[in-house]
Coordinates of C-alpha atoms in Angstrom, one line a residue:
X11 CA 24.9 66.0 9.2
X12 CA 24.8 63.5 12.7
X13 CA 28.0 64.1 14.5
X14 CA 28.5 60.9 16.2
X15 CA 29.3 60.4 19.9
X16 CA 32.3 59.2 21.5
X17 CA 30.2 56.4 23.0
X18 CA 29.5 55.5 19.4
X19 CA 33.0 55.6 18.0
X20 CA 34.6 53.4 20.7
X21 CA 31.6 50.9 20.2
X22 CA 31.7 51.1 16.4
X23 CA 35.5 51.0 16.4
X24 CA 37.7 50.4 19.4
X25 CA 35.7 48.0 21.8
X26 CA 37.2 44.8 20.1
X27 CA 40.6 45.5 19.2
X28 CA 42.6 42.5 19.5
X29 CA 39.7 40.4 17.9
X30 CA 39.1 42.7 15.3
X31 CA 43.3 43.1 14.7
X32 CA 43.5 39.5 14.4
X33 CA 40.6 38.8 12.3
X34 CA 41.6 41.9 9.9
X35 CA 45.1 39.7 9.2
X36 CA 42.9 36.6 8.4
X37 CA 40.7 38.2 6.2
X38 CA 43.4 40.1 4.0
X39 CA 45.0 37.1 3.1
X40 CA 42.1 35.5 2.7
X41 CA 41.0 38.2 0.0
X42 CA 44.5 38.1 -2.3
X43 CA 43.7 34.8 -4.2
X44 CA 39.6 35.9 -4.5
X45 CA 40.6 39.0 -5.7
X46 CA 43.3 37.3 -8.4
X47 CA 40.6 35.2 -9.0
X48 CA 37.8 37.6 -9.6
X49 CA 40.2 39.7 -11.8
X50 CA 41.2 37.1 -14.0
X51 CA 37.0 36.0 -14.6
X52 CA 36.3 39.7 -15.3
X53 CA 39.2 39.8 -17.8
X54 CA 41.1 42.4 -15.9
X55 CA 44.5 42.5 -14.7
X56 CA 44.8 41.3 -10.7
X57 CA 46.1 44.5 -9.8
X58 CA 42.6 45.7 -10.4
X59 CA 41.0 43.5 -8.2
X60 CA 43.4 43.8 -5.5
X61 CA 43.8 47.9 -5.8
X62 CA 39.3 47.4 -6.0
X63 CA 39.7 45.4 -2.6
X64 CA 41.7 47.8 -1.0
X65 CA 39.5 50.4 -1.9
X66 CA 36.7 49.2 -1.7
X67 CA 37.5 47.9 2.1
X68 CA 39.1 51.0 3.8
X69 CA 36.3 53.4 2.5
X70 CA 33.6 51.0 3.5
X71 CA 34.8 50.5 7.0
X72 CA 34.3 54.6 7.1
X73 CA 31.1 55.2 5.5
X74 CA 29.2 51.8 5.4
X75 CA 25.9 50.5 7.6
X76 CA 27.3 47.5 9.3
X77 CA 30.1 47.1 11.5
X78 CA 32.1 44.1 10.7
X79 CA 31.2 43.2 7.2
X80 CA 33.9 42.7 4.5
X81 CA 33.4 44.5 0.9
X82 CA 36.0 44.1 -1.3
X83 CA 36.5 42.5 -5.4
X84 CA 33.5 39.8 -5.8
X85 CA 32.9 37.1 -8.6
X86 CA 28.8 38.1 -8.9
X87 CA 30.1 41.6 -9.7
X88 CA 32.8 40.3 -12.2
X89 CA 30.5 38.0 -14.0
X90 CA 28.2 41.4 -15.1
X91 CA 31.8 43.1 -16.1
X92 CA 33.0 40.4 -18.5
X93 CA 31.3 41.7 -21.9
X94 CA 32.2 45.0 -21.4
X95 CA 36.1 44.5 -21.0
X96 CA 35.7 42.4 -23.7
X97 CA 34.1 44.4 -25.8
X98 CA 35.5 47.7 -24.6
X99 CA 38.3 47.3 -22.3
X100 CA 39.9 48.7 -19.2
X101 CA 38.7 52.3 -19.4
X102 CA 35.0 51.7 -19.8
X103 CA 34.7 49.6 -17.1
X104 CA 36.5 51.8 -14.2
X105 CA 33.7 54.6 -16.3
X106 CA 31.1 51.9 -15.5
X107 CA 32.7 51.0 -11.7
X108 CA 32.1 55.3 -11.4
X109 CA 28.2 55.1 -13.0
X110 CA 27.7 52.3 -11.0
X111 CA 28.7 54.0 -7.3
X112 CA 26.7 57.1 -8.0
X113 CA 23.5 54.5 -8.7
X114 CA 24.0 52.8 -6.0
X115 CA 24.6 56.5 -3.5
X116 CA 20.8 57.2 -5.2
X117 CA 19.4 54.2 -4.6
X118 CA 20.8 55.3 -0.8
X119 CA 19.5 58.8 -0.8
X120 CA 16.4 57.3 -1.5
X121 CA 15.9 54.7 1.1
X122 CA 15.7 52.1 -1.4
X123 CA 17.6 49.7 0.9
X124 CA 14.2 49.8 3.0
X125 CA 12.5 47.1 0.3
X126 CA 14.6 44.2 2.1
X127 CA 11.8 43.7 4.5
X128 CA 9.8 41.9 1.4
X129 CA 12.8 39.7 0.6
X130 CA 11.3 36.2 3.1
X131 CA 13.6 34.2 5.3
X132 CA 13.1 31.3 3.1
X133 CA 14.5 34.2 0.3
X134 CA 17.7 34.6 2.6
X135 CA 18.1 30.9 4.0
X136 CA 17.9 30.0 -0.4
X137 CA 20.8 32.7 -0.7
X138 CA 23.1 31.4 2.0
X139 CA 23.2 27.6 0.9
X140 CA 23.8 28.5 -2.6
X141 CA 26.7 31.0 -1.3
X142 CA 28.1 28.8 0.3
X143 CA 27.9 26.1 -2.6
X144 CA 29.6 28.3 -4.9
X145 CA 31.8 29.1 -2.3
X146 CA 33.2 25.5 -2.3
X147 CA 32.3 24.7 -6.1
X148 CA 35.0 27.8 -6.4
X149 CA 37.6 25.6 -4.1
X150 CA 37.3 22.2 -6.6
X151 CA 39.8 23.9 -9.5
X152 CA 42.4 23.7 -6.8
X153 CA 41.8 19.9 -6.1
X154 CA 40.9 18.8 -9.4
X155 CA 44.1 15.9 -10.1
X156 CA 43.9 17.0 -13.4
X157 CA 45.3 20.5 -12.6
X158 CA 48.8 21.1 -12.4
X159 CA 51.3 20.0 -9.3
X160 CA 47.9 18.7 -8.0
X161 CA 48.1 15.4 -6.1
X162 CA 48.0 13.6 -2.9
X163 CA 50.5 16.6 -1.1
X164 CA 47.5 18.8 -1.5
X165 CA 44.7 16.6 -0.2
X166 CA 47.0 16.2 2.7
X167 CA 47.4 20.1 3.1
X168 CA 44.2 21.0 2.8
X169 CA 43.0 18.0 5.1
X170 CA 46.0 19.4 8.1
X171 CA 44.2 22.6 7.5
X172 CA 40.8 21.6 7.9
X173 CA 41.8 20.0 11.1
X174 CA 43.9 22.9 12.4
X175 CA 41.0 25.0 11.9
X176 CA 38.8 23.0 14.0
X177 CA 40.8 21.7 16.6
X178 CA 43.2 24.3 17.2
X179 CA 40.2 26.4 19.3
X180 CA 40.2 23.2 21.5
X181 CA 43.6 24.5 23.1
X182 CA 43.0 25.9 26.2
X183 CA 43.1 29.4 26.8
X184 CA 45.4 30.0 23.4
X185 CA 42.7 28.5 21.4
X186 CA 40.2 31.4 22.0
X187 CA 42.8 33.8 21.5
X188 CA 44.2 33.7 18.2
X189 CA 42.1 32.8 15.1
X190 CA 42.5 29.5 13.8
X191 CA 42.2 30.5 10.3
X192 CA 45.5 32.9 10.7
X193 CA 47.4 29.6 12.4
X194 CA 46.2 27.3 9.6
X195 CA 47.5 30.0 6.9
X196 CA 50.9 31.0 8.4
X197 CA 51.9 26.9 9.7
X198 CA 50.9 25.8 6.0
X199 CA 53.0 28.5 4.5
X200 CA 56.0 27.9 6.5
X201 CA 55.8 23.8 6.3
X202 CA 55.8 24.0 2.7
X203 CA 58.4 26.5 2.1
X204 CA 60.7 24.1 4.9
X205 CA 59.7 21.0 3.1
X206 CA 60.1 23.0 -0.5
X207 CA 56.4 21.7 -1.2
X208 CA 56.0 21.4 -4.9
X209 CA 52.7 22.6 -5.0
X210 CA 50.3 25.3 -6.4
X211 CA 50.8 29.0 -4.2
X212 CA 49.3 32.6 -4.5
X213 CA 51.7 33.7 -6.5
X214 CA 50.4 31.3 -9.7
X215 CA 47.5 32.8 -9.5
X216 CA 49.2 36.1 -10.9
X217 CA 51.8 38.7 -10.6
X218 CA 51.2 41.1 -6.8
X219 CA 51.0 45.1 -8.2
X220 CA 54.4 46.3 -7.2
X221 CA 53.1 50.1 -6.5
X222 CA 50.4 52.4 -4.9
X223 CA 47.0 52.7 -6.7
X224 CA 47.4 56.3 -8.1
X225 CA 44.2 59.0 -9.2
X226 CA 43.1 58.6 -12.4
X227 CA 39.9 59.8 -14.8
X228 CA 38.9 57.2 -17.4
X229 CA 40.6 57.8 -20.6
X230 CA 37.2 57.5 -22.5
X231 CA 35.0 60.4 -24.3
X232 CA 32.6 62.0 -22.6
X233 CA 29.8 61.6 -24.8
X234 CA 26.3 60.4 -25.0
X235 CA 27.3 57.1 -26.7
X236 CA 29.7 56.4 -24.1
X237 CA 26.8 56.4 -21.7
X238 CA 24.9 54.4 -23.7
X239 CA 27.6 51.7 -23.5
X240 CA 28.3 52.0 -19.6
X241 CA 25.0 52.9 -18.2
X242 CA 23.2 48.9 -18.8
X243 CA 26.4 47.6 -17.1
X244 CA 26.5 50.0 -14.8
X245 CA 22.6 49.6 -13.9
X246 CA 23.1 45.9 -13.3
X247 CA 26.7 46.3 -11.6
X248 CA 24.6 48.4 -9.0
X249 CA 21.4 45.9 -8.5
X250 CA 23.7 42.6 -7.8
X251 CA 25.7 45.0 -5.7
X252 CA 22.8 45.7 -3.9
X253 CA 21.4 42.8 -3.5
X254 CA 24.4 41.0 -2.3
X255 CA 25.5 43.8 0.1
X256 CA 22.0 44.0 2.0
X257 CA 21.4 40.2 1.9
X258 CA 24.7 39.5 3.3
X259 CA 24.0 42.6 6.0
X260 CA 21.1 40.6 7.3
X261 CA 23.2 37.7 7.6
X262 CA 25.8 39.1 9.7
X263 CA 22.8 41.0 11.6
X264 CA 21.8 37.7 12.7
X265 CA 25.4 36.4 13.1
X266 CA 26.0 39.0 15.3
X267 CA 23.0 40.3 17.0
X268 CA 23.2 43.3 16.3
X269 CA 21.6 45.6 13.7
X270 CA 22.5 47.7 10.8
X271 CA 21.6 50.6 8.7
X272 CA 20.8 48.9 5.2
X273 CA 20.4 52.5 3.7
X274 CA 23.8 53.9 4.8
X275 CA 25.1 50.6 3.6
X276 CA 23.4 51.7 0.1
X277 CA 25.3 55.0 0.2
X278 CA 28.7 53.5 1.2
X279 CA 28.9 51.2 -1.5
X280 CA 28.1 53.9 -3.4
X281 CA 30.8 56.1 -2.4
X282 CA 33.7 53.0 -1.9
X283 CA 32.9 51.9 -5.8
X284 CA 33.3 55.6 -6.9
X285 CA 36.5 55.7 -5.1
X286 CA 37.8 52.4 -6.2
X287 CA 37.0 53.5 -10.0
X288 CA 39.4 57.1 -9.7
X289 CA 42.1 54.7 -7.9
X290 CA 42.0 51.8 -11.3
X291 CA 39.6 49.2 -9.3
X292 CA 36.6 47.1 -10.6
X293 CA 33.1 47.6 -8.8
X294 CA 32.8 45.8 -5.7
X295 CA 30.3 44.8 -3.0
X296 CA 29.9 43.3 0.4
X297 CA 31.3 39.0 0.5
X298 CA 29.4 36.9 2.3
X299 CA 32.3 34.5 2.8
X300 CA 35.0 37.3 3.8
X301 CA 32.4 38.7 6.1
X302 CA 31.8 35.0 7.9
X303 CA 35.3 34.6 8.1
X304 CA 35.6 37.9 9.5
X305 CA 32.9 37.3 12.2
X306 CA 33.9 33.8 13.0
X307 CA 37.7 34.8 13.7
X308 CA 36.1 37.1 16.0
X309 CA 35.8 40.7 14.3
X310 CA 32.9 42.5 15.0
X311 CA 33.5 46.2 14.6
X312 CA 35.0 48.8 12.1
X313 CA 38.2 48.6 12.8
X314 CA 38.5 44.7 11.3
X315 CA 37.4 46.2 8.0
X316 CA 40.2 48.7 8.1
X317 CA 42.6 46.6 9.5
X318 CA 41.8 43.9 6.6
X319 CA 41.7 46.5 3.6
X320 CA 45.4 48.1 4.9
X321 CA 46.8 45.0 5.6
X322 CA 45.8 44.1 2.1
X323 CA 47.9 46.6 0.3
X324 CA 50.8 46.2 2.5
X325 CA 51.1 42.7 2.0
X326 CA 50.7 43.0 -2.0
X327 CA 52.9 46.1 -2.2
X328 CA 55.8 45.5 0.0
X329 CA 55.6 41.6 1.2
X330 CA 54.9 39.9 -2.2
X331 CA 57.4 37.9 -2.3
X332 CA 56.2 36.1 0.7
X333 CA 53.3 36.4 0.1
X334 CA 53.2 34.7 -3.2
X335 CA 54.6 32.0 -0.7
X336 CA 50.7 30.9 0.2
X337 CA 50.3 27.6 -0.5
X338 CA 46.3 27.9 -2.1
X339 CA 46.0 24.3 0.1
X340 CA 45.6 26.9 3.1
X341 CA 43.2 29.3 1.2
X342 CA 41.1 26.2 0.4
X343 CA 40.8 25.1 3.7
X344 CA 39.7 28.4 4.9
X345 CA 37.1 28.5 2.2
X346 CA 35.9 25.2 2.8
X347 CA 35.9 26.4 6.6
X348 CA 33.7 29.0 5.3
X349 CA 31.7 27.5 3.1
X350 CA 30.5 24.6 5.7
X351 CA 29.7 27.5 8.3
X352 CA 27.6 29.7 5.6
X353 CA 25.2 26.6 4.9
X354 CA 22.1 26.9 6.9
X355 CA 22.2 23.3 8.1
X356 CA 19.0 23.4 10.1
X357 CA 17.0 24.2 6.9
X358 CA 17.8 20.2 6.0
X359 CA 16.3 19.4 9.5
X360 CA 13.6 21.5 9.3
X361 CA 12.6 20.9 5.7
X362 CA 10.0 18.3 7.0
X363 CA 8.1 20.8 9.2
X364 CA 8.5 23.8 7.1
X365 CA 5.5 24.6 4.8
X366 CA 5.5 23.3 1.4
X367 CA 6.0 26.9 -0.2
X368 CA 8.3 27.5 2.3
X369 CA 10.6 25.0 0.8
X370 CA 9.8 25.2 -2.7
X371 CA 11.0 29.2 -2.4
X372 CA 14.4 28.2 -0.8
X373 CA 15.3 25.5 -3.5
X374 CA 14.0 28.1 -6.4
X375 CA 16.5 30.5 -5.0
X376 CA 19.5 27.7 -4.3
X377 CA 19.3 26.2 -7.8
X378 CA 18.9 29.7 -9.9
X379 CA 21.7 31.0 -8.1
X380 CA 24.0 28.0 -8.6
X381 CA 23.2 27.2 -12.0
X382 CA 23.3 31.4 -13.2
X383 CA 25.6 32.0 -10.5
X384 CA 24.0 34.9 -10.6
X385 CA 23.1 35.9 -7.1
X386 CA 20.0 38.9 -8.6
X387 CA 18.7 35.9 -10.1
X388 CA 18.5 33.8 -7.5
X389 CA 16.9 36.7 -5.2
X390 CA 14.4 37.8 -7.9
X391 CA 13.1 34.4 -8.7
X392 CA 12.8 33.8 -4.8
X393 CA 11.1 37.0 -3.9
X394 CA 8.7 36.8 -7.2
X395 CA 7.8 33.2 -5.6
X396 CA 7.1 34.2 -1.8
X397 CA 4.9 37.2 -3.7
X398 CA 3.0 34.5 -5.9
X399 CA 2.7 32.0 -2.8
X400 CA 1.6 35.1 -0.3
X401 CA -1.1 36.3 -3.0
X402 CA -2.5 33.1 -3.0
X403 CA -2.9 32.5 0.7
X404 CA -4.2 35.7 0.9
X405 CA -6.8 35.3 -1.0
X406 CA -7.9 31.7 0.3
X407 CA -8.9 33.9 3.3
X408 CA -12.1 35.6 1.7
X409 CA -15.1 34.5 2.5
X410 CA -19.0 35.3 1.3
X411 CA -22.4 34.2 2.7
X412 CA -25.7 35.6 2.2
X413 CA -29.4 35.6 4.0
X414 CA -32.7 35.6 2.1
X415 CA -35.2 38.2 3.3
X416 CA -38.9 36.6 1.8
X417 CA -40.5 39.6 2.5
X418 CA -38.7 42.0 0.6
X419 CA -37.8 39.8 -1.9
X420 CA -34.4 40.7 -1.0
X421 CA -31.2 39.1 -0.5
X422 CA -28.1 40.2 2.1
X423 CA -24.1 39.5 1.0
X424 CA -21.7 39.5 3.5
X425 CA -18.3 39.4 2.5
X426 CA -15.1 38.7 4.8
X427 CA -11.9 39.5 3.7
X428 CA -9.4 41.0 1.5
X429 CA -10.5 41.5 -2.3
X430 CA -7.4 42.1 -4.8
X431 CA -6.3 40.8 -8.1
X432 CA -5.7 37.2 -6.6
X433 CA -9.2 36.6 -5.0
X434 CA -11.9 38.9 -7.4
X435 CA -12.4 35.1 -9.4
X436 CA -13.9 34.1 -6.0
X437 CA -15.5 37.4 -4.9
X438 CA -17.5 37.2 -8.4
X439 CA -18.7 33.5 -8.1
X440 CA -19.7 33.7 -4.8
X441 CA -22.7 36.1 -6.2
X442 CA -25.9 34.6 -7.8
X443 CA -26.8 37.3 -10.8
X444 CA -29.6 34.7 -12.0
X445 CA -31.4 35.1 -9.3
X446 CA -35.4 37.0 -9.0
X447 CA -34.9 39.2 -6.7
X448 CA -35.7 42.8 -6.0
X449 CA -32.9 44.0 -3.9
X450 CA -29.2 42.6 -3.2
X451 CA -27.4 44.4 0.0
X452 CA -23.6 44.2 -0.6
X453 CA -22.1 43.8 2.8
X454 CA -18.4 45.1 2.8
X455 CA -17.8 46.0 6.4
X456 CA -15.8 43.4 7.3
X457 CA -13.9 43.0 3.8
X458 CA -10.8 45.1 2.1
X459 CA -10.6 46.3 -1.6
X460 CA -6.7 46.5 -2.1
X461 CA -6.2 47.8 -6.1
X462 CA -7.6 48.4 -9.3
X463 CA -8.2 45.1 -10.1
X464 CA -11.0 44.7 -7.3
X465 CA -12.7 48.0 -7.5
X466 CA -13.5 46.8 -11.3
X467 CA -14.7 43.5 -10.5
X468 CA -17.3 45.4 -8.1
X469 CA -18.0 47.5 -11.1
X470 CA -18.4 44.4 -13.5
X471 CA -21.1 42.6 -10.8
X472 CA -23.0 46.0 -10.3
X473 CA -23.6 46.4 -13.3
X474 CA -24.5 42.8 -14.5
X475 CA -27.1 43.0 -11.4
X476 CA -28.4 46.1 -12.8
X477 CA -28.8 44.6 -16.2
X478 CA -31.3 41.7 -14.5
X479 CA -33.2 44.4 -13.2
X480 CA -31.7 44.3 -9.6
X481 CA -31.3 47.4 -7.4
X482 CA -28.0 47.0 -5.7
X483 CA -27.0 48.5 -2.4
X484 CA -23.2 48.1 -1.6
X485 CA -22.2 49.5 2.5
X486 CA -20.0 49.0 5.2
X487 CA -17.3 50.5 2.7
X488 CA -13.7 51.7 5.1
X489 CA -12.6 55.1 4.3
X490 CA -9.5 53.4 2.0
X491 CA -11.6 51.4 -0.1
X492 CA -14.4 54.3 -0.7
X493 CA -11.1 56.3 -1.8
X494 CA -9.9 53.8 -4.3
X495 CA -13.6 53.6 -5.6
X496 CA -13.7 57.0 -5.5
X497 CA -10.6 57.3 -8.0
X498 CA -11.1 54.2 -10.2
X499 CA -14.8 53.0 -10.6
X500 CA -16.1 54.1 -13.9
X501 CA -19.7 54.9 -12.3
X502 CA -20.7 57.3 -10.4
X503 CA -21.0 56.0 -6.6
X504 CA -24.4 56.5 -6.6
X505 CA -25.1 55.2 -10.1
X506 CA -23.9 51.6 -9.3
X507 CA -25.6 51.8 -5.5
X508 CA -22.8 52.8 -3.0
X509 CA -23.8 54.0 0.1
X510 CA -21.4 55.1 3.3

């Protein structure tokens, strides 16, 4: 076990209080109505969500891999929970919220979080914009006319919001200090309870729990069959978990600067989910709109996470009644806030420069995620495509041309490149088996054989040159290709003409 230094708590914790204080208050309230929200979609009580947030935050903020981000309750994770409580309530899911950490604390142990270098920018630039148009799809309930005490007094809320949020940090000197976000919320708030605002607040969204989230086991058997039920839910809960927590890692890495350890984040989700299932939460994960709102009122370390989880519970517990106060006009602004700063708008001015595939990739990913709101969707269509797109380029870059020796009756192949599943239709047509000759001299010096696939595509033209009669020579082999021969050609290497 790593011990760490003092140096590294006071960076990781204490060297942006006040930001990081202030930033914690914005986020907390920011999190009451998502949590509500993504309670009510799972089919949960909110106290779930909200005792899940709490959790899920305060553990994080101790055992996760990046400073600064917000986990909590999110709407990917309640969208793979809403069979399951409906099929098999409460009790299975906080069993599934338990299976579901301990995957994810694996999937830590072993480094798995390492495979997000093969998720492409145009993978992660796809994932932001279609965050943050769900993110403001999410906010169009609350503005719909059609939706109860919904009318022109909250356009004009949300619209004074909007603009307190962006001019406020105009103010000189007091602008900088205090998080616009937290001014919008609290002068909303206490306009509309002056002005006794007949309008829509957090406290419609559901009743605040009234008490402490207390330890409890799942009141389920302990069988085989209930594994069988949990474990598909619990496997999926874990992947999108996953997925969103390292892709909204990297996106606070490049918010910030700074790096983080994607494995350790693996293991902290792990943990903060198994915690938040003994305490009566749902399964949880890192929010990319929390964790922007986080690092654009200026938190940066630990502490904001803390701050933002404790607040939470306080504010639930033992201020509900004002807190059910909230207009949602504020909370939408802040959204909104968040969901214009989460779209990568210099993908739009770039989209003429970028490479077609490029492009193609970061639509792929926007439109499955928006359409499935399923965020693993989104990220597995876009990875399979920047595979599909990187095979083929690959590929385009082999290359063979020959020489005719007369006097032999021989003829010399010299092949350039990398052969693999993607390019052995080329490497085999760039060969001539018709052809009279004595000897052919196989070249591979300056080429690659990658997999199975191209080690029996060598076999296949050996052996058709053989058949007409033509002594094949293949050299130049590198040590790796010889060893994948080695293991996978059905001839012997002397049999079909290798040579070192």
């Amino acid at each position: 076990m790593i011990i760490p230094s003092l140096d590294s708590i006071r960076d990781e914790w204490f060297s942006n209080v006040r930001g990081d204080i202030l930033s914690g208050l914005v986020v907390a309230l920011a999190l009451i109505p998502e949590a509500i929200a993504f309670s009510i979609i799972a089919g949960v009580d909110p106290k779930v969500g909200l005792y899940a947030s709490f959790c899920i935050a305060v553990v994080i903020s101790f055992v996760g891999g990046r400073p600064g981000m917000i986990s909590a309750a999110t709407g990917a994770m309640a969208l793979v929970m809403v069979d399951l409580v409906a099929s098999h309530g409460l009790q299975y899911l906080l069993a599934a919220t338990l299976f579901c950490g301990v995957i994810q604390l694996i999937m830590g142990i072993l480094k798995l979080g390492n495979l997000m270098r093969f998720v492409s920018r145009s993978v992660v630039i796809g994932f932001v914009n279609a965050l943050a148009i769900l993110i403001f799809a999410a906010q169009l309930p609350e503005l719909n006319p059609t939706t109860e005490r919904v009318g022109m007094t909250v356009y004009l809320m949300t619209a004074a919001g909007l603009g307190i949020i962006y001019l406020f940090p105009l103010i000189p000197k007091i602008g900088k200090v205090i998080p616009s976000p937290l001014i919008c919320i609290v002068g909303l708030t206490v306009v509309a309870l002056y002005f006794g605002l007949d309008i829509r607040n957090v406290g419609d969204m559901g009743d605040l729990p009234d008490t402490l989230p207390m330890f409890l086991l799942p009141d389920i058997p302990l069988n085989i069959e209930t594994l069988m039920i949990i474990a598909p839910y619990s496997i999926a809960l874990a992947i999108v978990g996953l997925l969103e927590s390292m892709m909204t890692a990297t996106i606070v890495d490049e918010l910030t600067d700074t790096p983080s350890d994607k494995n350790r984040e693996c293991r902290g989700q792990g943990i903060a989910n198994v915690v938040s299932g003994f305490f009566g939460g749902m399964a949880g994960c890192a929010m990319i709109g929390q964790s922007v709102i986080n690092v654009k009122s200026g938190g940066r370390t630990r502490l904001s996470t803390l701050i933002a989880g404790v607040v939470l519970l306080i504010m639930v517990v033992f201020l509900s009644d004002w807190v059910s106060q909230i207009p949602m006009a504020a909370l939408v602004s802040v959204m909104i806030m968040v969901s214009i700063g989460t779209f990568n708008w210099q993908s739009i001015k770039e989209f003429k420069t970028h490479p077609m595939s490029f492009n193609v990739v970061m639509l792929a990913t926007v439109l499955t995620t928006v359409f499935t709101h399923n965020l693993a969707y989104g990220v597995l269509v876009g990875v399979l495509l920047s595979a599909l797109f990187f095979a083929n380029k690959i590929s385009q870059f082999l290359s063979v041309y020959s020489e005719y020796d007369e006097s032999s009756n021989s003829r010399y192949y010299y092949v350039h490149g990398q052969v693999f599943f993607a390019s052995t239709t080329q490497f085999m047509t760039s060969f001539d088996t018709k052809e009279a000759l004595d000897t052919i001299h196989i070249d591979v010096t300056h080429a690659h054989f990658w997999d199975v696939t191209a080690v029996d595509t060598l076999d296949k033209l050996v052996m058709r040159l053989q058949r007409e009669g033509i002594d094949v020579k293949v050299v130049g082999l590198n040590s790796a290709s010889r060893t994948l021969i080695d293991r996978f050609s059905i001839h012997d290497r002397r049999d079909i003409g290798l040579l070192d």
